[in-house]
Amino acid sequence: MRVCIYGAASNNIDKSFIESGELLGSKLAKNGHGIVFGGGSNGMMGAVARGAFSAGGEIIGIAPSFFNVDGILFDGCTEFIYTETMRQRKQIMEEKSDAFIVTAGGIGTFDEFFEIYSLRQLNRHNKKIIILNTNGYYNPLVTMLESAIEQHFVSEANLDLLYVCDTVDEVISALTINDTEDVS
């Protein structure tokens, strides 16, 4: 299975997030899963890629060609795909992935998460969406979604489209749960 990883590109984050990302990449690779990610060498993207690389995993990086600047992109990818735009990047990441894991991140990660979550809710794909909630980072997001449900802006069934996992081991377990069917 190829798993898309969304996450921060910044190194200015607590070391515990980086450690969690490296562990995630390593465990994904050790369990036979390849990663598809935004190609960055820093932050959560770089951490997951380094972890997968250390365990001999398949790593597909996808980034717009304007990111091809020294030190920005991870140089240990099995395959690297350059796009013209960020929108093309997200589309190819979605097409090449069988599931999605959202790690801690900022605006770009939120954009990627909400787009793929919205597409799942609209039944445009049936791929798992797993949030790695390291240090409770996504607790406010879950609270916001619960509030939207309480106020009838979001259907309660939409919360069931997500797995919120506090540990890497929970993420690996969530990947093995057989609860999806092909969208026709």
PDB file of C-alpha atoms in Angstrom:
ATOM      1  CA  MET A   1       0.000   0.000   0.000  1.00  0.00           C
ATOM      2  CA  ARG A   2       1.185   3.516  -0.759  1.00  0.00           C
ATOM      3  CA  VAL A   3       0.352   6.053   1.915  1.00  0.00           C
ATOM      4  CA  CYS A   4       0.223   9.792   1.322  1.00  0.00           C
ATOM      5  CA  ILE A   5       1.814  11.826   4.097  1.00  0.00           C
ATOM      6  CA  TYR A   6       0.748  15.400   4.797  1.00  0.00           C
ATOM      7  CA  GLY A   7       2.764  17.450   7.263  1.00  0.00           C
ATOM      8  CA  ALA A   8       4.830  20.484   8.112  1.00  0.00           C
ATOM      9  CA  ALA A   9       7.808  21.609   6.077  1.00  0.00           C
ATOM     10  CA  SER A  10       9.218  23.641   8.968  1.00  0.00           C
ATOM     11  CA  ASN A  11      12.051  22.525  11.219  1.00  0.00           C
ATOM     12  CA  ASN A  12      11.025  25.102  13.836  1.00  0.00           C
ATOM     13  CA  ILE A  13       8.840  22.571  15.639  1.00  0.00           C
ATOM     14  CA  ASP A  14       9.320  20.565  18.814  1.00  0.00           C
ATOM     15  CA  LYS A  15      11.705  17.641  18.483  1.00  0.00           C
ATOM     16  CA  SER A  16       9.008  15.211  19.646  1.00  0.00           C
ATOM     17  CA  PHE A  17       7.099  15.800  16.391  1.00  0.00           C
ATOM     18  CA  ILE A  18      10.209  15.051  14.305  1.00  0.00           C
ATOM     19  CA  GLU A  19      10.844  11.864  16.303  1.00  0.00           C
ATOM     20  CA  SER A  20       7.224  10.793  15.778  1.00  0.00           C
ATOM     21  CA  GLY A  21       7.555  11.425  12.032  1.00  0.00           C
ATOM     22  CA  GLU A  22      10.746   9.404  11.737  1.00  0.00           C
ATOM     23  CA  LEU A  23       9.158   6.538  13.667  1.00  0.00           C
ATOM     24  CA  LEU A  24       6.079   6.692  11.417  1.00  0.00           C
ATOM     25  CA  GLY A  25       8.188   6.506   8.246  1.00  0.00           C
ATOM     26  CA  SER A  26      10.254   3.635   9.604  1.00  0.00           C
ATOM     27  CA  LYS A  27       7.228   1.612  10.740  1.00  0.00           C
ATOM     28  CA  LEU A  28       5.392   2.212   7.467  1.00  0.00           C
ATOM     29  CA  ALA A  29       8.381   0.903   5.515  1.00  0.00           C
ATOM     30  CA  LYS A  30       8.898  -2.063   7.858  1.00  0.00           C
ATOM     31  CA  ASN A  31       5.234  -2.980   7.315  1.00  0.00           C
ATOM     32  CA  GLY A  32       5.663  -2.902   3.534  1.00  0.00           C
ATOM     33  CA  HIS A  33       4.024   0.469   2.895  1.00  0.00           C
ATOM     34  CA  GLY A  34       5.518   3.037   0.541  1.00  0.00           C
ATOM     35  CA  ILE A  35       5.079   6.749   1.109  1.00  0.00           C
ATOM     36  CA  VAL A  36       3.938   9.496  -1.221  1.00  0.00           C
ATOM     37  CA  PHE A  37       4.682  12.980   0.038  1.00  0.00           C
ATOM     38  CA  GLY A  38       5.342  16.572  -0.922  1.00  0.00           C
ATOM     39  CA  GLY A  39       9.044  15.955  -1.395  1.00  0.00           C
ATOM     40  CA  GLY A  40      10.375  18.225   1.351  1.00  0.00           C
ATOM     41  CA  SER A  41      13.529  17.477   3.303  1.00  0.00           C
ATOM     42  CA  ASN A  42      12.498  19.456   6.387  1.00  0.00           C
ATOM     43  CA  GLY A  43       9.855  19.267   9.082  1.00  0.00           C
ATOM     44  CA  MET A  44       7.419  16.383   9.249  1.00  0.00           C
ATOM     45  CA  MET A  45       7.787  15.632   5.542  1.00  0.00           C
ATOM     46  CA  GLY A  46      11.534  15.171   5.856  1.00  0.00           C
ATOM     47  CA  ALA A  47      11.206  13.244   9.126  1.00  0.00           C
ATOM     48  CA  VAL A  48       8.814  10.675   7.653  1.00  0.00           C
ATOM     49  CA  ALA A  49      10.955  10.369   4.513  1.00  0.00           C
ATOM     50  CA  ARG A  50      14.135   9.846   6.574  1.00  0.00           C
ATOM     51  CA  GLY A  51      12.389   7.185   8.636  1.00  0.00           C
ATOM     52  CA  ALA A  52      11.160   5.374   5.519  1.00  0.00           C
ATOM     53  CA  PHE A  53      14.595   5.707   3.887  1.00  0.00           C
ATOM     54  CA  SER A  54      16.339   4.234   6.960  1.00  0.00           C
ATOM     55  CA  ALA A  55      14.081   1.172   6.703  1.00  0.00           C
ATOM     56  CA  GLY A  56      14.507   0.748   2.944  1.00  0.00           C
ATOM     57  CA  GLY A  57      10.986   1.888   2.033  1.00  0.00           C
ATOM     58  CA  GLU A  58       9.614   3.173  -1.236  1.00  0.00           C
ATOM     59  CA  ILE A  59       9.523   6.988  -1.232  1.00  0.00           C
ATOM     60  CA  ILE A  60       7.747   8.988  -3.936  1.00  0.00           C
ATOM     61  CA  GLY A  61       8.297  12.724  -3.707  1.00  0.00           C
ATOM     62  CA  ILE A  62       6.073  15.136  -5.604  1.00  0.00           C
ATOM     63  CA  ALA A  63       6.749  18.862  -5.735  1.00  0.00           C
ATOM     64  CA  PRO A  64       6.441  21.844  -8.047  1.00  0.00           C
ATOM     65  CA  SER A  65       9.644  22.506  -9.963  1.00  0.00           C
ATOM     66  CA  PHE A  66       9.981  25.926  -8.265  1.00  0.00           C
ATOM     67  CA  PHE A  67      10.805  24.050  -5.027  1.00  0.00           C
ATOM     68  CA  ASN A  68      13.890  22.523  -6.672  1.00  0.00           C
ATOM     69  CA  VAL A  69      16.313  24.668  -4.675  1.00  0.00           C
ATOM     70  CA  ASP A  70      19.299  23.400  -2.661  1.00  0.00           C
ATOM     71  CA  GLY A  71      18.239  21.857   0.639  1.00  0.00           C
ATOM     72  CA  ILE A  72      14.485  22.066   0.091  1.00  0.00           C
ATOM     73  CA  LEU A  73      13.749  18.643  -1.425  1.00  0.00           C
ATOM     74  CA  PHE A  74      14.539  15.211   0.012  1.00  0.00           C
ATOM     75  CA  ASP A  75      17.261  13.605  -2.105  1.00  0.00           C
ATOM     76  CA  GLY A  76      16.673   9.980  -1.059  1.00  0.00           C
ATOM     77  CA  CYS A  77      13.446   9.412  -2.972  1.00  0.00           C
ATOM     78  CA  THR A  78      12.902   6.256  -4.988  1.00  0.00           C
ATOM     79  CA  GLU A  79      11.045   8.423  -7.521  1.00  0.00           C
ATOM     80  CA  PHE A  80      10.564  12.170  -7.789  1.00  0.00           C
ATOM     81  CA  ILE A  81       7.827  13.806  -9.824  1.00  0.00           C
ATOM     82  CA  TYR A  82       7.971  17.502 -10.645  1.00  0.00           C
ATOM     83  CA  THR A  83       4.800  19.457 -11.315  1.00  0.00           C
ATOM     84  CA  GLU A  84       4.112  22.976 -12.491  1.00  0.00           C
ATOM     85  CA  THR A  85       1.659  23.879  -9.712  1.00  0.00           C
ATOM     86  CA  MET A  86       0.673  23.003  -6.160  1.00  0.00           C
ATOM     87  CA  ARG A  87      -2.739  21.849  -7.420  1.00  0.00           C
ATOM     88  CA  GLN A  88      -1.089  19.322  -9.752  1.00  0.00           C
ATOM     89  CA  ARG A  89       1.058  18.173  -6.838  1.00  0.00           C
ATOM     90  CA  LYS A  90      -1.994  17.460  -4.666  1.00  0.00           C
ATOM     91  CA  GLN A  91      -3.799  15.666  -7.484  1.00  0.00           C
ATOM     92  CA  ILE A  92      -0.882  13.359  -8.232  1.00  0.00           C
ATOM     93  CA  MET A  93      -0.372  12.685  -4.515  1.00  0.00           C
ATOM     94  CA  GLU A  94      -4.029  11.664  -4.267  1.00  0.00           C
ATOM     95  CA  GLU A  95      -3.893   9.479  -7.392  1.00  0.00           C
ATOM     96  CA  LYS A  96      -0.754   7.613  -6.306  1.00  0.00           C
ATOM     97  CA  SER A  97      -1.980   6.919  -2.761  1.00  0.00           C
ATOM     98  CA  ASP A  98      -4.147   4.232  -1.187  1.00  0.00           C
ATOM     99  CA  ALA A  99      -4.553   6.043   2.161  1.00  0.00           C
ATOM    100  CA  PHE A 100      -3.705   9.390   3.778  1.00  0.00           C
ATOM    101  CA  ILE A 101      -1.938  10.199   7.022  1.00  0.00           C
ATOM    102  CA  VAL A 102      -2.093  13.747   8.324  1.00  0.00           C
ATOM    103  CA  THR A 103       0.789  14.637  10.629  1.00  0.00           C
ATOM    104  CA  ALA A 104       1.259  17.959  12.427  1.00  0.00           C
ATOM    105  CA  GLY A 105       1.451  20.885  10.061  1.00  0.00           C
ATOM    106  CA  GLY A 106       0.332  24.371   9.167  1.00  0.00           C
ATOM    107  CA  ILE A 107      -1.733  26.045   6.460  1.00  0.00           C
ATOM    108  CA  GLY A 108      -0.588  23.768   3.628  1.00  0.00           C
ATOM    109  CA  THR A 109      -1.312  20.652   5.676  1.00  0.00           C
ATOM    110  CA  PHE A 110      -4.728  21.991   6.684  1.00  0.00           C
ATOM    111  CA  ASP A 111      -5.492  22.680   3.006  1.00  0.00           C
ATOM    112  CA  GLU A 112      -4.469  19.163   2.001  1.00  0.00           C
ATOM    113  CA  PHE A 113      -6.420  17.591   4.853  1.00  0.00           C
ATOM    114  CA  PHE A 114      -9.650  19.484   4.259  1.00  0.00           C
ATOM    115  CA  GLU A 115      -9.543  18.880   0.512  1.00  0.00           C
ATOM    116  CA  ILE A 116      -9.065  15.127   0.848  1.00  0.00           C
ATOM    117  CA  TYR A 117     -11.617  14.995   3.709  1.00  0.00           C
ATOM    118  CA  SER A 118     -14.167  16.901   1.645  1.00  0.00           C
ATOM    119  CA  LEU A 119     -13.597  14.590  -1.329  1.00  0.00           C
ATOM    120  CA  ARG A 120     -14.130  11.574   0.945  1.00  0.00           C
ATOM    121  CA  GLN A 121     -17.355  13.090   2.295  1.00  0.00           C
ATOM    122  CA  LEU A 122     -18.518  13.642  -1.298  1.00  0.00           C
ATOM    123  CA  ASN A 123     -17.728   9.976  -2.055  1.00  0.00           C
ATOM    124  CA  ARG A 124     -15.078  10.908  -4.646  1.00  0.00           C
ATOM    125  CA  HIS A 125     -12.678   8.420  -3.041  1.00  0.00           C
ATOM    126  CA  ASN A 126     -12.892   5.742  -0.369  1.00  0.00           C
ATOM    127  CA  LYS A 127      -9.354   5.899   0.985  1.00  0.00           C
ATOM    128  CA  LYS A 128      -8.633   5.988   4.697  1.00  0.00           C
ATOM    129  CA  ILE A 129      -7.790   9.301   6.301  1.00  0.00           C
ATOM    130  CA  ILE A 130      -5.755   8.936   9.471  1.00  0.00           C
ATOM    131  CA  ILE A 131      -4.699  11.802  11.698  1.00  0.00           C
ATOM    132  CA  LEU A 132      -1.538  11.272  13.737  1.00  0.00           C
ATOM    133  CA  ASN A 133      -2.408  13.377  16.771  1.00  0.00           C
ATOM    134  CA  THR A 134       1.079  13.708  18.265  1.00  0.00           C
ATOM    135  CA  ASN A 135       1.017  15.607  21.568  1.00  0.00           C
ATOM    136  CA  GLY A 136      -2.701  16.283  21.075  1.00  0.00           C
ATOM    137  CA  TYR A 137      -1.884  18.685  18.228  1.00  0.00           C
ATOM    138  CA  TYR A 138      -5.196  18.036  16.458  1.00  0.00           C
ATOM    139  CA  ASN A 139      -7.420  18.073  19.570  1.00  0.00           C
ATOM    140  CA  PRO A 140      -8.711  21.580  18.680  1.00  0.00           C
ATOM    141  CA  LEU A 141      -9.577  20.365  15.158  1.00  0.00           C
ATOM    142  CA  VAL A 142     -11.565  17.443  16.542  1.00  0.00           C
ATOM    143  CA  THR A 143     -13.335  19.818  18.939  1.00  0.00           C
ATOM    144  CA  MET A 144     -14.182  22.144  16.025  1.00  0.00           C
ATOM    145  CA  LEU A 145     -15.609  19.241  14.013  1.00  0.00           C
ATOM    146  CA  GLU A 146     -17.653  18.076  17.011  1.00  0.00           C
ATOM    147  CA  SER A 147     -18.995  21.628  17.437  1.00  0.00           C
ATOM    148  CA  ALA A 148     -19.931  21.771  13.743  1.00  0.00           C
ATOM    149  CA  ILE A 149     -21.811  18.495  14.215  1.00  0.00           C
ATOM    150  CA  GLU A 150     -23.608  19.757  17.332  1.00  0.00           C
ATOM    151  CA  GLN A 151     -24.691  22.872  15.440  1.00  0.00           C
ATOM    152  CA  HIS A 152     -25.820  20.814  12.408  1.00  0.00           C
ATOM    153  CA  PHE A 153     -23.274  22.184   9.933  1.00  0.00           C
ATOM    154  CA  VAL A 154     -21.684  18.762   9.526  1.00  0.00           C
ATOM    155  CA  SER A 155     -23.274  15.325   9.611  1.00  0.00           C
ATOM    156  CA  GLU A 156     -22.164  13.099  12.460  1.00  0.00           C
ATOM    157  CA  ALA A 157     -21.351  10.400   9.896  1.00  0.00           C
ATOM    158  CA  ASN A 158     -18.538  12.613   8.585  1.00  0.00           C
ATOM    159  CA  LEU A 159     -16.565  12.180  11.793  1.00  0.00           C
ATOM    160  CA  ASP A 160     -16.641   8.426  11.141  1.00  0.00           C
ATOM    161  CA  LEU A 161     -14.626   9.041   7.954  1.00  0.00           C
ATOM    162  CA  LEU A 162     -11.529   9.798  10.047  1.00  0.00           C
ATOM    163  CA  TYR A 163      -9.245   7.838  12.316  1.00  0.00           C
ATOM    164  CA  VAL A 164      -7.652   9.997  15.001  1.00  0.00           C
ATOM    165  CA  CYS A 165      -4.636   8.188  16.441  1.00  0.00           C
ATOM    166  CA  ASP A 166      -2.428   9.357  19.290  1.00  0.00           C
ATOM    167  CA  THR A 167       0.478   7.012  18.511  1.00  0.00           C
ATOM    168  CA  VAL A 168       2.303   5.649  15.496  1.00  0.00           C
ATOM    169  CA  ASP A 169       1.315   2.107  16.476  1.00  0.00           C
ATOM    170  CA  GLU A 170      -2.361   3.134  16.388  1.00  0.00           C
ATOM    171  CA  VAL A 171      -1.810   4.556  12.885  1.00  0.00           C
ATOM    172  CA  ILE A 172      -0.275   1.292  11.683  1.00  0.00           C
ATOM    173  CA  SER A 173      -3.220  -0.631  13.177  1.00  0.00           C
ATOM    174  CA  ALA A 174      -5.746   1.721  11.550  1.00  0.00           C
ATOM    175  CA  LEU A 175      -4.189   1.016   8.156  1.00  0.00           C
ATOM    176  CA  THR A 176      -5.013  -2.676   8.534  1.00  0.00           C
ATOM    177  CA  ILE A 177      -8.688  -2.230   9.404  1.00  0.00           C
ATOM    178  CA  ASN A 178     -10.778  -3.430   6.444  1.00  0.00           C
ATOM    179  CA  ASP A 179     -13.644  -0.957   6.305  1.00  0.00           C
ATOM    180  CA  THR A 180     -13.606   0.475   2.781  1.00  0.00           C
ATOM    181  CA  GLU A 181     -15.059  -0.553  -0.539  1.00  0.00           C
ATOM    182  CA  ASP A 182     -14.234   0.602  -4.027  1.00  0.00           C
ATOM    183  CA  VAL A 183     -16.062   3.680  -5.270  1.00  0.00           C
ATOM    184  CA  SER A 184     -17.652   2.944  -8.641  1.00  0.00           C
TER     185      SER A 184
END
